[in-house]
Amino acid sequence: MSEKIKFTIDGKECIAKKGQYILEAALENGIYIPFLCNMKGVKPAGSCRLCNVKINGRNMTACTTPVAAGMEVESEIPELQELRLSIIEMLFVEGNHFCPSCEKSGNCELQALAYKFQMLVPRFPYEFPIKEVDASSPKLYIDRNRCIKCKRCIRNIKDENGKSYFAFYKRAHDVEICLDKELAATMSDELAQKAMDTCPVGAILRKEKGFDQPIGTRKFDKQAIGTDIISVVENINMEVKE
Amino acid sequence: MRTIINKIIEKFNRNEARLMDILLDVQAEFGLISGDAVTLIAEGLNISSVDVQQTISFYHFFSQKSRGKYTIYLNDSAVAYMMGRADIARTFEEECKCKFGSVTEDGQIGLFNTACIGMNDQEPAAIINGIVFPKLTESCVKDIVNGMKEGKSVPEMMGELGDGENSNKLLNSMVNNNIMKTGSVLFSDYKNGTAINKLVTMTPKEVIGEVKASHIRGLGGAGFPTGMKWDFCSMAEGDERFVLCNADEGEPGTFKDRVILTELPNLIFEGMTIAAYAIGAKEGILYLRQEYHYMKAYLESVLDKLREENYLGKDIAGKIGFNFDIRIQFGAGAYVCGEESALIESCEGKRGEPRNRPPFPVQKGYLQKPTVINNVETLCSVVKIIENGGEWFSMMGTKETAGTKLLSISGDCKYPGVYEVEWGIRIRDMLEMVGGEEAYAVQVSGPSGICISKKDFKRTICFEDLPSGGSIIIIGKERNLIKDIVCNFMDFFIDESCGSCVPCRSLPLILKNKLQKLLDGNGVMSDLTDLENWSKNMKAANRCGLGQTAANPILSTLKNFREDYEALIKNKEKDFDTGFNLDAAVAASCEAVGRNPQI
Ligand SMILES: Cc1cc2nc3c(=O)[nH]c(=O)nc-3n(C[C@H](O)[C@H](O)[C@H](O)COP(=O)(O)O)c2cc1C
Ligand code: SF4
Ligand code: SF4
Ligand code: SF4
């Protein structure tokens, strides 16, 4: 059994495996820290910045910072909640999100977070950027209007030789997601489904599958994001090293 | 094409981590990296095409389309504009009959903007096919464009060579050093090799001890204690270690590394050798910005000479088992690659995206091995520390910042150039030294630093007061601070973000648009509060120093020059925010129906 350590989030005592990232440990302790770019089993990117927490007064991303024994993490404090809301708003204004006509509505993590944070109108002016959509591959439809550049697809979708299907193109404000044409031509249905499920928003869609599940019956139609987290820690008999 | 590209790939052992070099060679060979070239490179390295493209499209100087037989990159830094860049740009456009950002119809001449090229002391300046043309005038622009129309080669169009080593055959450059003041560390008399000969009589621990005793702090900007950095690296677990020298010099307004690279290259390589000895590295990389490509042959010759003299290579200076060599890695135009972990990514052939920390480069750096990264100036100072002892160095400067600093001073002053000063110099004294007494504002440490007003001219340059990586921009009364300076800096950050973090990718443009709204006369007082509140999020929320400081131009001017902002707001009582000029917007329809716009 790996070594266990104690730490706190907003004063609540938590237990983590040594070397575990704060975000992952928080989830196992039944505490939800909002995030978009993170994904279980995938190397953290620390790019959406939503999981910003405070440790000794310093801002750190919970997804990339390993827990240390005795660490005191602040998460649900007004300053950070405000920061998180502003990041969600930035994502809405830098893209084009028309939820009522979106295939992902109800399964979309960005939309769910906007509800959770009770976003009404973003404080920032909408940019209404012009983005190209890419429907050239046989299985997938890439809608860059909705891409939040979380890199989940880049990190999670590889072929058997480890080659990437997805990559970023350009930089700064112009960053956009690209799908490798040659690789995409031979993509299996399973991998296409995995790609769609990997994307937190409606930017990667399987062709002709977008509305398979009726709106109204989807994940976040029933339950707010972050409310389905069950503490696994309490169920495990753990030895804790102080 | 296939054979040429294969040859290039072979040259770098089909190593994916050398993708930057492969792309640089392909671009040099063909003038562009075509779609076919991308496919061939991807095949040759057994990676996907998008993985090649992601690197190409990240860097400013790579192109997938031809940028002309003659490619002109005109600096668009704030100081370039102060020195008449707008007229030069207009003349280029008129003479070429083509706009910046495009290539003439016949495909001959391409005009492009580029971020600060490290020539702020001799602006307006451009890089034409790799050659720097400083101090451009309208008449020389006309001559250059005429020469191009006649089909002359770029070297044929060159004027007088610069001072010092710039006239060395291998440099052959029109750039001037403008060394205005030499101090007692960098520019002290020195016989090449002295420090290395002494080095090999010491143990690595003693070397680190000496560097610690000197209290030297990194001179690239962040000011981390160098001795401590080396110590951490030497203790980190790893079977190999690396020394990287940061010569990316991307902060607008700094050009001191350029001068060191031309006048004191030996010191840089000796400094790297000392670091290598201290931490036990066998390989070093000098990461040099593409803008300084004109130094390639010269620096290679310095390295060759060091190898001949046995100051690089095997059993250095007769010390059995002390092996170390250095290669030069060129960047391809990305400010963020000056950030140490982005620099490592770039050296590995990837996009220059900063890494998350921990782990730090001293633990997991280049190729995931313990790595020391130091600025050019830091490494040169270390040579003198080994020569003269740590205590000698620690006596100079201030309590918390020992030694001297090379300042790159430009803008509205009589004597722009580099000055070696002791840390702790007062801004007012500095202004007197450079003939900039009339300054309205001083930008300390470039766009990512802070902008101070007269009331702060009594402050001093050192880590305990005003830290500086070396860029000092003097801003005269005649400038429009918000329009000419703050907006220019924001444009810089908008272009140079790597694009990973949401706030750093998104907010600078939003902030800049807000500034534009104020400049257009459509601002209200609450815009200032918004600017302030939104800017604060940049510091808190971003991964690396670029994003954390990208709102500094706004934050520091809002603090120190609030009256300049308030002067842009016509009606301070107005509490509703139209965001645009309502009268002008309805003018056309009012005219059509014959009414007066009156709201
Ligand atoms: C956006 C950004 C750009 C930077 N550019 C440079 C640079 O051009 N040269 C440099 O030496 N350090 C630069 N730095 C600082 C480096 O990350 C690093 O701290 C430095 O190279 C360490 O060397 P030193 O300790 O000798 O100063 C930059 C940092 C950031 C965040
Ligand atoms: S991706 Fe999400 S937020 Fe965007 S339009 Fe679709 S449902 Fe709405
Ligand atoms: S396509 Fe989806 S998964 Fe990929 S970066 Fe964009 S939002 Fe993230
Ligand atoms: S702060 Fe900006 S430059 Fe730095 S990693 Fe984030 S997006 Fe990239």
Coordinates of C-alpha atoms and ligand atoms in Angstrom, one line a residue, chain B residues 217-224 226 229 246-251 256-257 335-341 357 373-376 378-379 544-546, ligand 1:
Chain B
R217 CA 21.4 36.6 -8.7
G218 CA 20.2 35.7 -12.2
L219 CA 20.5 38.6 -14.5
G220 CA 17.8 37.4 -17.0
G221 CA 15.1 39.0 -15.0
A222 CA 13.8 36.7 -12.3
G223 CA 16.9 37.2 -10.0
F224 CA 17.1 33.6 -8.6
T226 CA 22.6 31.3 -9.2
K229 CA 20.2 26.9 -8.6
N246 CA 19.4 31.7 -22.4
A247 CA 20.2 34.1 -25.3
D248 CA 16.7 34.6 -26.4
E249 CA 16.7 38.2 -25.3
G250 CA 13.1 38.8 -26.2
E251 CA 12.0 41.4 -23.7
K256 CA 22.7 43.9 -23.8
D257 CA 23.1 40.1 -24.7
Y335 CA 9.2 35.7 -27.0
V336 CA 7.8 33.1 -24.7
C337 CA 10.8 30.8 -25.5
G338 CA 12.8 33.0 -23.2
E339 CA 10.9 31.5 -20.4
E340 CA 13.1 28.7 -19.2
S341 CA 10.7 25.8 -19.5
R357 CA 5.9 23.6 -12.1
I373 CA 19.5 27.5 -17.4
N374 CA 21.2 30.9 -17.0
N375 CA 21.1 34.1 -18.8
V376 CA 24.1 35.2 -21.0
T378 CA 24.9 35.7 -15.5
L379 CA 27.3 33.2 -17.0
C544 CA 4.1 31.5 -16.5
G545 CA 5.6 34.9 -16.1
L546 CA 4.4 36.1 -19.5
Ligands
LIG1 C1 8.0 35.4 -20.9 C2 9.4 35.3 -20.4 C3 10.5 35.6 -21.2 C4 11.8 35.5 -20.7 N1 12.8 35.9 -21.5 C5 14.1 35.7 -21.1 C6 15.1 36.0 -21.9 O1 15.0 36.4 -23.1 N2 16.4 35.9 -21.5 C7 16.6 35.5 -20.2 O2 17.8 35.3 -19.8 N3 15.6 35.2 -19.4 C8 14.4 35.3 -19.8 N4 13.3 35.0 -18.9 C9 13.7 34.5 -17.6 C10 13.9 33.0 -17.6 O3 12.7 32.2 -17.4 C11 14.9 32.5 -16.6 O4 14.5 33.0 -15.3 C12 16.3 32.9 -16.8 O5 16.8 32.6 -18.1 C13 17.2 32.3 -15.7 O6 18.5 32.7 -15.9 P1 19.2 33.7 -14.8 O7 18.9 33.1 -13.5 O8 20.6 33.6 -15.1 O9 18.6 35.0 -14.9 C14 12.0 35.1 -19.4 C15 10.9 34.8 -18.6 C16 9.7 34.9 -19.0 C17 8.5 34.5 -18.1

